[in-house]
XYZ file of C-alpha atoms in Angstrom:
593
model
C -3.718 -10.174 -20.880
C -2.193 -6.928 -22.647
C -2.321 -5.513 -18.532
C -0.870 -7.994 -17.394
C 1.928 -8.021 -19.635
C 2.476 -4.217 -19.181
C 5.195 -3.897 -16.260
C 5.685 -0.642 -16.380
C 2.241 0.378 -15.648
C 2.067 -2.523 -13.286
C 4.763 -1.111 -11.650
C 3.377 2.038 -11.239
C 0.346 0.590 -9.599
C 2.757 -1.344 -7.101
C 4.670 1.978 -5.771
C 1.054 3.672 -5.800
C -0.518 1.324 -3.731
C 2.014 1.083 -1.164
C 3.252 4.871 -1.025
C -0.834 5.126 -0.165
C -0.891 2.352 2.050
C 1.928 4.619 4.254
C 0.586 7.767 3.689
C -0.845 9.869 6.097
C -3.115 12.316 4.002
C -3.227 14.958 6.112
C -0.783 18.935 6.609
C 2.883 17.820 8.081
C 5.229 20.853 7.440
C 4.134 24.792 6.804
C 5.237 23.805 3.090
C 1.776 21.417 2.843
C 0.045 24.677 3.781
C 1.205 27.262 1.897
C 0.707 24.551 -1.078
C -2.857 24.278 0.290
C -3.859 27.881 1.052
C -2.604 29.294 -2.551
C -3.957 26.377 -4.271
C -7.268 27.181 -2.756
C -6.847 30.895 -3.668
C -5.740 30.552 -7.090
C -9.993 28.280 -7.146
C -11.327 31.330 -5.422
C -9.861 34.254 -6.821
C -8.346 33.075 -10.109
C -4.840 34.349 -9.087
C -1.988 32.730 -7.569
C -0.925 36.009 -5.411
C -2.824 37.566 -2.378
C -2.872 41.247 -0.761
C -2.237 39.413 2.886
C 0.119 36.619 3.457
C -1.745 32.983 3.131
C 1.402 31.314 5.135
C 4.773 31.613 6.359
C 6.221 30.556 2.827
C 5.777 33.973 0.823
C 7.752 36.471 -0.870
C 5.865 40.501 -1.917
C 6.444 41.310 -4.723
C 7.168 45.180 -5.587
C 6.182 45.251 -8.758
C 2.509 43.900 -8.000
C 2.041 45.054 -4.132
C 1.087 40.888 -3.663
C 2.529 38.190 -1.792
C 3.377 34.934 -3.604
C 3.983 31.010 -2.864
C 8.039 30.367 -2.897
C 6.467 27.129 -4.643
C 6.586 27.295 -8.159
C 3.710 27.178 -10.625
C 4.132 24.234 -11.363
C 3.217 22.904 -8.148
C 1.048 25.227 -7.283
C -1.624 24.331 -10.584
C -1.899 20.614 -10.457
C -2.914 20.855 -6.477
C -5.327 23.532 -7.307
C -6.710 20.836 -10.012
C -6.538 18.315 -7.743
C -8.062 20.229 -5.070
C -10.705 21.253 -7.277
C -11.964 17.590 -8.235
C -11.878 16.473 -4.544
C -13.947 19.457 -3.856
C -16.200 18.773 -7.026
C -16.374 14.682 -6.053
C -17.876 16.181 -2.170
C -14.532 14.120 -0.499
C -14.420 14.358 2.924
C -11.018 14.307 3.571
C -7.446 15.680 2.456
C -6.467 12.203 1.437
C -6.940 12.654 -2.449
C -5.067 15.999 -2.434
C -2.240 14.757 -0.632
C -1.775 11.578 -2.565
C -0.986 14.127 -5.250
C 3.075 13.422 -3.975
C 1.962 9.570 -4.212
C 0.915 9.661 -7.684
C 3.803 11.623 -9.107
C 6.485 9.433 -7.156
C 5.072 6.035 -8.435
C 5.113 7.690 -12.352
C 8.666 8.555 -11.871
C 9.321 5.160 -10.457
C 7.633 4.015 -13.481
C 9.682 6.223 -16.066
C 12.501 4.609 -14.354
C 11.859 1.307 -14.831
C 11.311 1.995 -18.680
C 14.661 3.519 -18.493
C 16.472 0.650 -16.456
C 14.250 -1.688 -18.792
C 16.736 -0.065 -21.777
C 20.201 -0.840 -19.834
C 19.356 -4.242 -18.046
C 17.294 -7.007 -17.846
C 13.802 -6.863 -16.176
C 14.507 -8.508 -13.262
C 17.317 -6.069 -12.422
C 15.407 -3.343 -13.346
C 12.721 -4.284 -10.819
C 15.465 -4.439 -8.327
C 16.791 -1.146 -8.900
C 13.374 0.951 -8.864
C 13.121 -0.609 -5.650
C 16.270 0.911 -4.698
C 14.798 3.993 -5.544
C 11.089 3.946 -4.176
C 11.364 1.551 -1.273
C 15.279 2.233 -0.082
C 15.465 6.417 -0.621
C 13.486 8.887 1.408
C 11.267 8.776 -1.606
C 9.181 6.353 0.153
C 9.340 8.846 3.617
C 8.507 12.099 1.440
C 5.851 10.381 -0.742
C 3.109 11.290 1.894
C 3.634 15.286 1.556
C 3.094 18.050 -0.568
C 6.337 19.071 -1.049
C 7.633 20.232 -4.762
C 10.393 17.275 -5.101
C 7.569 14.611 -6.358
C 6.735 17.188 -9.005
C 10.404 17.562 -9.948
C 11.512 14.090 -9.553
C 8.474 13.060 -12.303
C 9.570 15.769 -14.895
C 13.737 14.887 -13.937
C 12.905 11.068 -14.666
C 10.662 11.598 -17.594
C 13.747 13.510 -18.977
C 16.322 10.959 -18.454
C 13.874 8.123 -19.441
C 12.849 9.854 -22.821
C 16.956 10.734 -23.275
C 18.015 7.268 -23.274
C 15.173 6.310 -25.217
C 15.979 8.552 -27.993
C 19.809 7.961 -27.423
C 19.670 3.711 -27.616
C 16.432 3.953 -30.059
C 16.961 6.615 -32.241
C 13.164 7.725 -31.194
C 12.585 11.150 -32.797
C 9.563 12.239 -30.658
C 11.548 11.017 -27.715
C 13.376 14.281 -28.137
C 10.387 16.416 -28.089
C 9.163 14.960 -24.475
C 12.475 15.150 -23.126
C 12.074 18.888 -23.968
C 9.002 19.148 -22.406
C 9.576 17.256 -19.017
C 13.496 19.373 -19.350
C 11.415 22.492 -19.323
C 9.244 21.487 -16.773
C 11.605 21.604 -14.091
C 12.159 25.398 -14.337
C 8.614 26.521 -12.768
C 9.197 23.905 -9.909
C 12.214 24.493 -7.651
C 14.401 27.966 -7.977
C 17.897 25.038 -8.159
C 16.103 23.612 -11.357
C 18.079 25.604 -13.623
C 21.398 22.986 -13.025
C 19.632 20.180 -14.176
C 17.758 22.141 -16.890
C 21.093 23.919 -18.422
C 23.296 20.601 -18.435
C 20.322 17.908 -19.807
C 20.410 20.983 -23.174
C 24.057 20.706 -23.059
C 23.940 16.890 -23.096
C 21.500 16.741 -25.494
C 23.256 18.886 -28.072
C 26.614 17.182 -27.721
C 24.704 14.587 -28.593
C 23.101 15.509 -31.215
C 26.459 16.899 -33.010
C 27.893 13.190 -32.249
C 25.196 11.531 -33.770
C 25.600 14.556 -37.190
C 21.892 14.517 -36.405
C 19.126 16.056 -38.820
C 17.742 19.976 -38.522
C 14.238 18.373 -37.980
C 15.263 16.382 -34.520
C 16.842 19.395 -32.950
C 13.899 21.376 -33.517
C 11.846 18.474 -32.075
C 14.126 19.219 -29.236
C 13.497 22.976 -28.775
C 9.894 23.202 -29.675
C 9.737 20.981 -25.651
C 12.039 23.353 -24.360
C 10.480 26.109 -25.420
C 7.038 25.280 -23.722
C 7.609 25.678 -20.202
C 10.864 27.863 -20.677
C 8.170 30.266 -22.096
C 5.627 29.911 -19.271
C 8.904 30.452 -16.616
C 10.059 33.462 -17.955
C 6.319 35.150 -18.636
C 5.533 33.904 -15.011
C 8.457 35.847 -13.289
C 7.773 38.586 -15.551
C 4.276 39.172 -14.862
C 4.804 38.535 -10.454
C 8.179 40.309 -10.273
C 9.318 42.405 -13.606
C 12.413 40.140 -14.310
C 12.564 37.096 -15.999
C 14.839 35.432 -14.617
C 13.420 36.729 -10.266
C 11.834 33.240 -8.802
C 10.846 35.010 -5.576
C 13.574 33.573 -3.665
C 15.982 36.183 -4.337
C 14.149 39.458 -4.445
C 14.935 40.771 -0.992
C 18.301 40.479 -1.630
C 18.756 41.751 -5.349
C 15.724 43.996 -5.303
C 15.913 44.959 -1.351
C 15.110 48.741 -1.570
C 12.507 48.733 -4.041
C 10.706 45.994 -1.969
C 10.589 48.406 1.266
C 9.591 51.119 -1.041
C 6.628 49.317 -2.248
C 5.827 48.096 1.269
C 6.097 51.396 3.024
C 3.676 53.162 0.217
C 1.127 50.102 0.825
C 1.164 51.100 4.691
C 0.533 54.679 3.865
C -2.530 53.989 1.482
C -3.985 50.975 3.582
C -5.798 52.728 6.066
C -7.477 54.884 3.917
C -8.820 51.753 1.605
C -9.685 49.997 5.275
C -11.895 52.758 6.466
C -13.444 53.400 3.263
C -14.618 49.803 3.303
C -15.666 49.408 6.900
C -17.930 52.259 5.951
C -19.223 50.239 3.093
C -19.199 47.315 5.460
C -21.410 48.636 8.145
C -23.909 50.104 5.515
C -24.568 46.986 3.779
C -24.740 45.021 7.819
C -27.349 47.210 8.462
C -28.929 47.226 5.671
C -29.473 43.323 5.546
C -26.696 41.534 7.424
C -26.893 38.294 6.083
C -27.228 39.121 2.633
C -24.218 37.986 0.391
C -22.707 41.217 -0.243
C -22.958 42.408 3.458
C -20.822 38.844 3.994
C -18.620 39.839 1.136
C -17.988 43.080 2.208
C -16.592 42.139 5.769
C -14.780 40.144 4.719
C -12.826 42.044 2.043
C -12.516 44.768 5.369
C -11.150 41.974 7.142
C -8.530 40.930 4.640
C -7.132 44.598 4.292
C -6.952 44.814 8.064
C -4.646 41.544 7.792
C -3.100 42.707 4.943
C -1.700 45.796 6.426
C -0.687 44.006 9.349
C 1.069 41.460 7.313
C 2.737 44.128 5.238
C 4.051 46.040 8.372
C 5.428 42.773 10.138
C 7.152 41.875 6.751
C 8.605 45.506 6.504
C 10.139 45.048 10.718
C 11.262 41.864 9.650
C 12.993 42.919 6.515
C 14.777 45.817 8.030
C 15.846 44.055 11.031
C 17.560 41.191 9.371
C 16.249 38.775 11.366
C 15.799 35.964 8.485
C 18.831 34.002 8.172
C 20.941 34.088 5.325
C 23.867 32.211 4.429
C 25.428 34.969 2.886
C 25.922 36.688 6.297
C 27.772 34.148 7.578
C 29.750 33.784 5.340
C 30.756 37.148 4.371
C 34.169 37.310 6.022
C 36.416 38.562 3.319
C 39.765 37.807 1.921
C 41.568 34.765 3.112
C 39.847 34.656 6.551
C 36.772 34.150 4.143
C 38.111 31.889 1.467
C 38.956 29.328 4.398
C 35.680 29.060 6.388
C 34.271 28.956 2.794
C 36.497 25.719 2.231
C 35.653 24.434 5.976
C 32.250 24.337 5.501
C 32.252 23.184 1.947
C 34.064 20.038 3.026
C 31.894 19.747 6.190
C 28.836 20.240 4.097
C 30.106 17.325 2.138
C 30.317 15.035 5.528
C 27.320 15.832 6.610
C 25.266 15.201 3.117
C 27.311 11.924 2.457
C 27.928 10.213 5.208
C 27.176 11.769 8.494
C 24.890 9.651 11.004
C 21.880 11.731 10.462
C 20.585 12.692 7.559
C 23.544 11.616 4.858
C 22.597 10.061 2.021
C 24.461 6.638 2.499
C 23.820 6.462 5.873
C 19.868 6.687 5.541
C 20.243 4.800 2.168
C 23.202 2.351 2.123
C 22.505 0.323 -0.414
C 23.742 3.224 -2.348
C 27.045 2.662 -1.837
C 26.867 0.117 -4.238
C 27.801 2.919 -6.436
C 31.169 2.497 -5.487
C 30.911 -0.378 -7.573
C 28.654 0.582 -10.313
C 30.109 4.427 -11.728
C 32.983 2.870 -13.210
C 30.405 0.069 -15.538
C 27.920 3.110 -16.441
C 30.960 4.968 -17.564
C 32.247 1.898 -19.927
C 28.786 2.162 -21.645
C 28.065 5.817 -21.093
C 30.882 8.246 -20.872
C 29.165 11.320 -22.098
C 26.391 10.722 -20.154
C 28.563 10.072 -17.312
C 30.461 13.301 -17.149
C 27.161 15.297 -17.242
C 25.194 13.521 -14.732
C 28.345 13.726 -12.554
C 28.276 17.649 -12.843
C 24.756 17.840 -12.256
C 24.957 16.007 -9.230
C 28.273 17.505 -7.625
C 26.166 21.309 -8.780
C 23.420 20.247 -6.812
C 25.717 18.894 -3.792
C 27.873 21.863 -3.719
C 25.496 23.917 -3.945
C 23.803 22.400 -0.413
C 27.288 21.632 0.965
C 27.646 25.430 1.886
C 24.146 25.363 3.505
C 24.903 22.122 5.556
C 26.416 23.517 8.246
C 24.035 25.994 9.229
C 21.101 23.817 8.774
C 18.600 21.209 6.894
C 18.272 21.786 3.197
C 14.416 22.363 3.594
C 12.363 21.574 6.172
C 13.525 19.219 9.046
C 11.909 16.502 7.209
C 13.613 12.866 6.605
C 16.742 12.952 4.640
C 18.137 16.333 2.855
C 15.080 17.117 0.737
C 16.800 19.396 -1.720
C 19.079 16.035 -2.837
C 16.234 13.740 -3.440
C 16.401 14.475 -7.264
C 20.047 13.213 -7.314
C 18.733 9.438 -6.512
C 17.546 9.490 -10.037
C 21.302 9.991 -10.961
C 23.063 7.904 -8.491
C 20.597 4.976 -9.676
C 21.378 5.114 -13.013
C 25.403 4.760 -11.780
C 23.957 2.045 -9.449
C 23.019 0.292 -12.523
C 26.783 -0.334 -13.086
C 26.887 -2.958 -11.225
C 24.781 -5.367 -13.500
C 28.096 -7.315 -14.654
C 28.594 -8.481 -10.714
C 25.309 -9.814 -10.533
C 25.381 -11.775 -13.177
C 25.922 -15.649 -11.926
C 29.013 -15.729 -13.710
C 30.304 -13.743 -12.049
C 33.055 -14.939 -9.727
C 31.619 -12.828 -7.097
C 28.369 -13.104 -7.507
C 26.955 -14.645 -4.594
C 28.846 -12.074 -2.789
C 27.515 -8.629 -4.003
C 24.164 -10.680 -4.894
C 23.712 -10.964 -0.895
C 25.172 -8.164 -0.109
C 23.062 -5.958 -2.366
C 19.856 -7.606 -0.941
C 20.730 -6.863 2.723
C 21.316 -3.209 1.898
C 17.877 -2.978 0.252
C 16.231 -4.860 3.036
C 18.146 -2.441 5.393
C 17.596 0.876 3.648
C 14.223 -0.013 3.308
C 13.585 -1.168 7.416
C 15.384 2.406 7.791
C 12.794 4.286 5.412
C 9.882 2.600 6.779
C 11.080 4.072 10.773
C 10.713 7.272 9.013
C 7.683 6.903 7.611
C 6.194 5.850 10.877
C 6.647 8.624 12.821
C 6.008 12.853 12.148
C 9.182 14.562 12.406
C 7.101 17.298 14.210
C 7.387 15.148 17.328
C 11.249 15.369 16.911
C 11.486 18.456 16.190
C 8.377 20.587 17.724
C 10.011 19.273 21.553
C 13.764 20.400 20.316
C 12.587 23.793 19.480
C 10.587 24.074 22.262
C 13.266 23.347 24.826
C 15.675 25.697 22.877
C 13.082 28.371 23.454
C 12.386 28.050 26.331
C 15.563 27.601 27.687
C 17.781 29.551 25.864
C 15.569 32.137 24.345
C 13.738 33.125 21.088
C 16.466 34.680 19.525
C 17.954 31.674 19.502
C 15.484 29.038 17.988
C 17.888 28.533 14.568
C 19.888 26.535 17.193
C 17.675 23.801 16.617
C 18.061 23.885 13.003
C 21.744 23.545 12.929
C 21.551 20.760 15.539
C 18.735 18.915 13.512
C 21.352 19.051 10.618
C 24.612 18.564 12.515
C 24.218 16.115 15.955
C 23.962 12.691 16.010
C 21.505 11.983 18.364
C 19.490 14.436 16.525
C 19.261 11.755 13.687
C 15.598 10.881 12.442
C 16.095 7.529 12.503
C 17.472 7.335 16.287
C 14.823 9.138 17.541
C 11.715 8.085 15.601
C 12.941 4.702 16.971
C 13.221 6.216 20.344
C 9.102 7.363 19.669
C 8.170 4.010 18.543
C 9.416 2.548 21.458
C 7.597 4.806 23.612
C 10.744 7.038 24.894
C 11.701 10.367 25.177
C 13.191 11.293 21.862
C 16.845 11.197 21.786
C 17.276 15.088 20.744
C 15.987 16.547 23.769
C 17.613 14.316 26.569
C 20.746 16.574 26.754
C 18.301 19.513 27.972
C 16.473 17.114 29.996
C 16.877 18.820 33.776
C 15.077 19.014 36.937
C 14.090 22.784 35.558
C 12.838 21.850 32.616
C 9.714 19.980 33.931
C 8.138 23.698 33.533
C 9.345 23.889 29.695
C 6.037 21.042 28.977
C 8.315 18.027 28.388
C 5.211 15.701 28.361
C 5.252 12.516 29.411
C 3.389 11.719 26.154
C 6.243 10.416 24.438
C 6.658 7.632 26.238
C 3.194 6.690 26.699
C 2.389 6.687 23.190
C 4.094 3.995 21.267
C 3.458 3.157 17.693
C 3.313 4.553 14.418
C 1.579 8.538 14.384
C 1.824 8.721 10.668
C 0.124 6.115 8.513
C -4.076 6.802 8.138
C -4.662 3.470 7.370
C -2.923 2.225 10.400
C -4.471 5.108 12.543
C -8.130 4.060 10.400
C -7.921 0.175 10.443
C -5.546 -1.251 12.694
C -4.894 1.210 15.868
C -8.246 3.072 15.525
C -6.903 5.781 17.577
C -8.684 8.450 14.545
C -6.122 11.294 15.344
C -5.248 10.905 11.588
C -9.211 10.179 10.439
C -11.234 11.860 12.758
C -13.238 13.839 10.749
C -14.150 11.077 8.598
C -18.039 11.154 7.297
C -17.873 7.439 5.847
C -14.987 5.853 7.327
C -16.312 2.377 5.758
C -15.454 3.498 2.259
C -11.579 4.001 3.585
C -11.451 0.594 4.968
C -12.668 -0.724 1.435
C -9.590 1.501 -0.079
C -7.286 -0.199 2.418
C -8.256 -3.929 1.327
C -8.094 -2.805 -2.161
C -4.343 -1.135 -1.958
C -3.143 -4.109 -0.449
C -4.817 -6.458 -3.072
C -2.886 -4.398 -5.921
C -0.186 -4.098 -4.015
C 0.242 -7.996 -3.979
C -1.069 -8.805 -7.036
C 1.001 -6.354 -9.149
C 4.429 -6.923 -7.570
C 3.441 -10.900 -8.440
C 2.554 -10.128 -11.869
C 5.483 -8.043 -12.282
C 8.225 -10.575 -11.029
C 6.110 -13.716 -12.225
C 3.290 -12.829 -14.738
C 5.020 -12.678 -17.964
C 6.290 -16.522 -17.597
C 2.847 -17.778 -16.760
C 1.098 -16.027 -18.968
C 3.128 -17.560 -21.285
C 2.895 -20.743 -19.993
């Protein structure tokens, strides 16, 4: 009975069971391995940085001659766990460690609820976590192992716990809104915005409310948790507390090709030295465990040198894009592309027919209608959560131009935090669904259709890899235009509309040609291996259970051992699917009755 009556948790199984049911539980972007490959070397070697480069993701580090995740530690640990029980449980397949993203979406769809559960009534707060989960590329993203389900659990834990302390006066409230505050830092390098303006908040807040010595320390002994663990982190991998990784070729440029050339000159010397030791211990019994270990230790300072030296030609040559490059004309010249692609950055995040926010997510613009009631209630918390979201969209609006924020996933990764804030605006617009409303039959409808649409759009996303958008784009830029000139495809993944996700994964499904590539389609491109396999293959490519169950095509569950128990997991996900979103809209009133 007590189960039943628990929505929030019932809740949380809902979002689970359905992110699961879409998932795909296998590597989509480099980002899923270099989460992977660290993850499994922090299990094997007990550190999280390596003498050769695990993936394309890395940054050396000059201080410690090692090459590091641009993930945080905090994503990097709970897959390693994670990792570590589906090794320990004999699993035969990625799927547990990428439903990692699953897990953490549907508790921050939970925490969510509990918050909306504060400001409205139940049914509306049902309505707007589906906004979030089912209508945002939440729902897309869910699948991957990407750092934005981390954040997005610790971001809504903090708001939840906030407003919980702020409407109910809950001391310990304060203490986990520290924590999950903190929590961000040792995610994502732009965590800082949110984590500097929640303190802010929370201190004005605590002055307003003349609030005792013992609740702001309940405050700061959360903070001070993972603020500690950040700053000791960066210490120990770079020498500065404050150095993520992310900005240590620029800042730190010359000490970094210091470090690398000295590695270069002592390598060879270490790689000799242990071939020699290598060949001994072959000869002396080749399959014995130390022989094994000793080849391949030779074998990872062979890569590593080669790593190092292709990271040194790579450093010196420039060749990694930088927005500060292109935008470092100076004086007025540079103050006015700087404007010009702010406000273009802006068009494409908002609106633009590709990957804009209210374009893949209309129902958003229901926020329109909604800031100006969350303001009425909340105006403190209004002005902050504005800043932190215009921080974080300035802060991409410079980028826009020149390319996705992330990888060429669906939507503009980076943003998918801010849906936490824009929901809580949404929320504003309680009043006009309220049936006394003289409009309420109006925005009632109007807000369904959105949903229903947002969520038709998220589902096209979810059905198809964005690989087979954007592996034939790059491709064809290649190929046809050179190398050199690959980044092409970035920008026009970012700023053409027929390079939308949602055009062309349509396109896909329908067996076509994506839309990106027609405009290089020519008679001499035949020889650039523009397969006909696009149109012949129709259908989703990116749900397991669809690939397991219902297609049986297996290029998602191949390498299955016992298929049978998947099947079983399938039937079960949908049974909790439909029995908790029943119980949730329905089960307190019969229970009762």
């Amino acid at each position: 009975m007590n189960l039943l009556n628990n929505r929030p948790l019932l809740v949380f199984i809902l979002f689970l069971s359905i992110f699961l049911l879409f998932s795909n539980g296998k590597v989509t972007s480099s980002m899923d391995v270099d989460v992977l490959r660290y993850s499994q070397n922090l299990i094997d070697t007990g550190s999280i940085g390596s003498e050769s480069k695990l993936s394309n993701g890395t940054v050396y580090s000059p201080k410690t001659h090692l090459f590091y995740p641009l993930e945080g530690i905090g994503i990097i640990l709970p897959v390693a766990f994670i990792s570590k029980l589906s090794q320990f449980f004999n699993i035969d397949s990625t799927f547990l460690i990428f439903s990692s993203g699953s897990i953490l979406f549907a508790l921050a769809m939970m925490f969510m609820y509990k918050l909306f559960s504060l400001l409205v009534s139940n049914r509306k707060s049902l309505l707007f976590v589906l906004a979030i989960g089912l209508a945002t590329p939440v729902f897309v993203l869910s699948k991957m192992l990407f750092p934005e389900p981390f954040v997005m659990f610790a971001i809504s834990g903090s708001l939840y716990y906030y407003f919980k302390f702020s409407i109910k006066r809950s001391e310990i409230s304060l203490l986990y809104c520290g924590l999950l505050t903190g929590l961000t830092l040792i995610m994502r390098p732009d965590s800082p915005i949110f984590y500097s303006l929640m303190i802010i908040l929370v201190l004005v807040k605590l002055f307003n409310y003349k609030a005792s010595t013992k609740k702001y320390l309940y405050f700061f002994a959360g903070i001070v948790v993972f603020t500690t663990v950040f700053f000791f982190n960066n210490y120990l991998k770079f020498g500065s507390f404050i150095e993520t990784g992310y900005t240590v070729n620029k800042y730190h440029r010359n000490e970094v090709i210091t470090a690398l050339q000295s590695d270069i000159i002592e390598l060879p010397d270490r790689i000799q030295s242990k071939l020699i030791t290598a060949q001994e211990a072959v000869k002396a019994d080749k399959n014995s465990n130390i022989s094994k270990q000793l080849v391949s230790e030779y074998y990872s300072l062979d890569k590593s040198l080669k790593d190092k030296n292709s990271y040194l030609l790579d450093l010196k040559e420039n060749e990694k894009f930088r927005i500060n490059d292109v935008l470092a004309a100076k004086g007025d010249e540079g103050f006015a592309r700087l404007l010009k692609d702010y406000f273009y950055g802006l068009y494409l995040i908002l609106i633009f027919p590709n990957r804009a926010i209210f374009f893949l997510s209309p129902i958003f613009l229901f926020v329109v209608f909604g800031i100006k009631g969350f303001y009425e209630r909340f105006k403190l918390e209004s002005i902050f959560y504005s800043l932190i979201f215009f921080a974080y969209l300035s802060l991409y609006a410079l980028r826009a131009p020149y390319g996705y924020s992330g990888t060429a996933a669906w939507g503009i990764r980076y943003m998918l935090p801010m849906f936490l804030i824009l929901s809580l605006f949404l929320t504003g617009v309680d009043k006009f669904l309220n049936p006394d409303h003289p409009k309420y039959k109006l925005f009632k409808y109007s807000f369904l259709s959105l949903l229903v649409l947002s969520a038709l759009f998220q589902i096209i996303g979810s059905a198809i890899n964005y690989q087979h958008v954007q592996m034939p784009l790059e491709n064809v830029i290649t190929q046809v235009y050179g190398k050199e000139n690959i980044r092409m495809s970035r920008i026009q993944l970012m700023t053409k509309a027929n390079s939308s996700l949602l055009l062309n994964n349509a396109q896909i499904l329908t067996g076509n040609v994506p839309e990106v590539i027609k405009p290089h389609l020519s008679e001499d491109v035949i020889k650039y291996n523009i397969k006909p396999q696009y149109t012949n293959n129709s259908g989703p490519n990116d749900w397991f259970f669809y690939d397991l169950v219902i297609a049986e095509q297996k290029q998602l569950t191949g390498n299955l051992k016992n298929p049978s128990n998947y099947k079983l997991l399938f039937f079960v996900l949908i049974m909790l699917a439909i029995g908790s979103s029943y119980y949730v809209i329905r089960g307190k009133k019969i229970i009762k009755t």
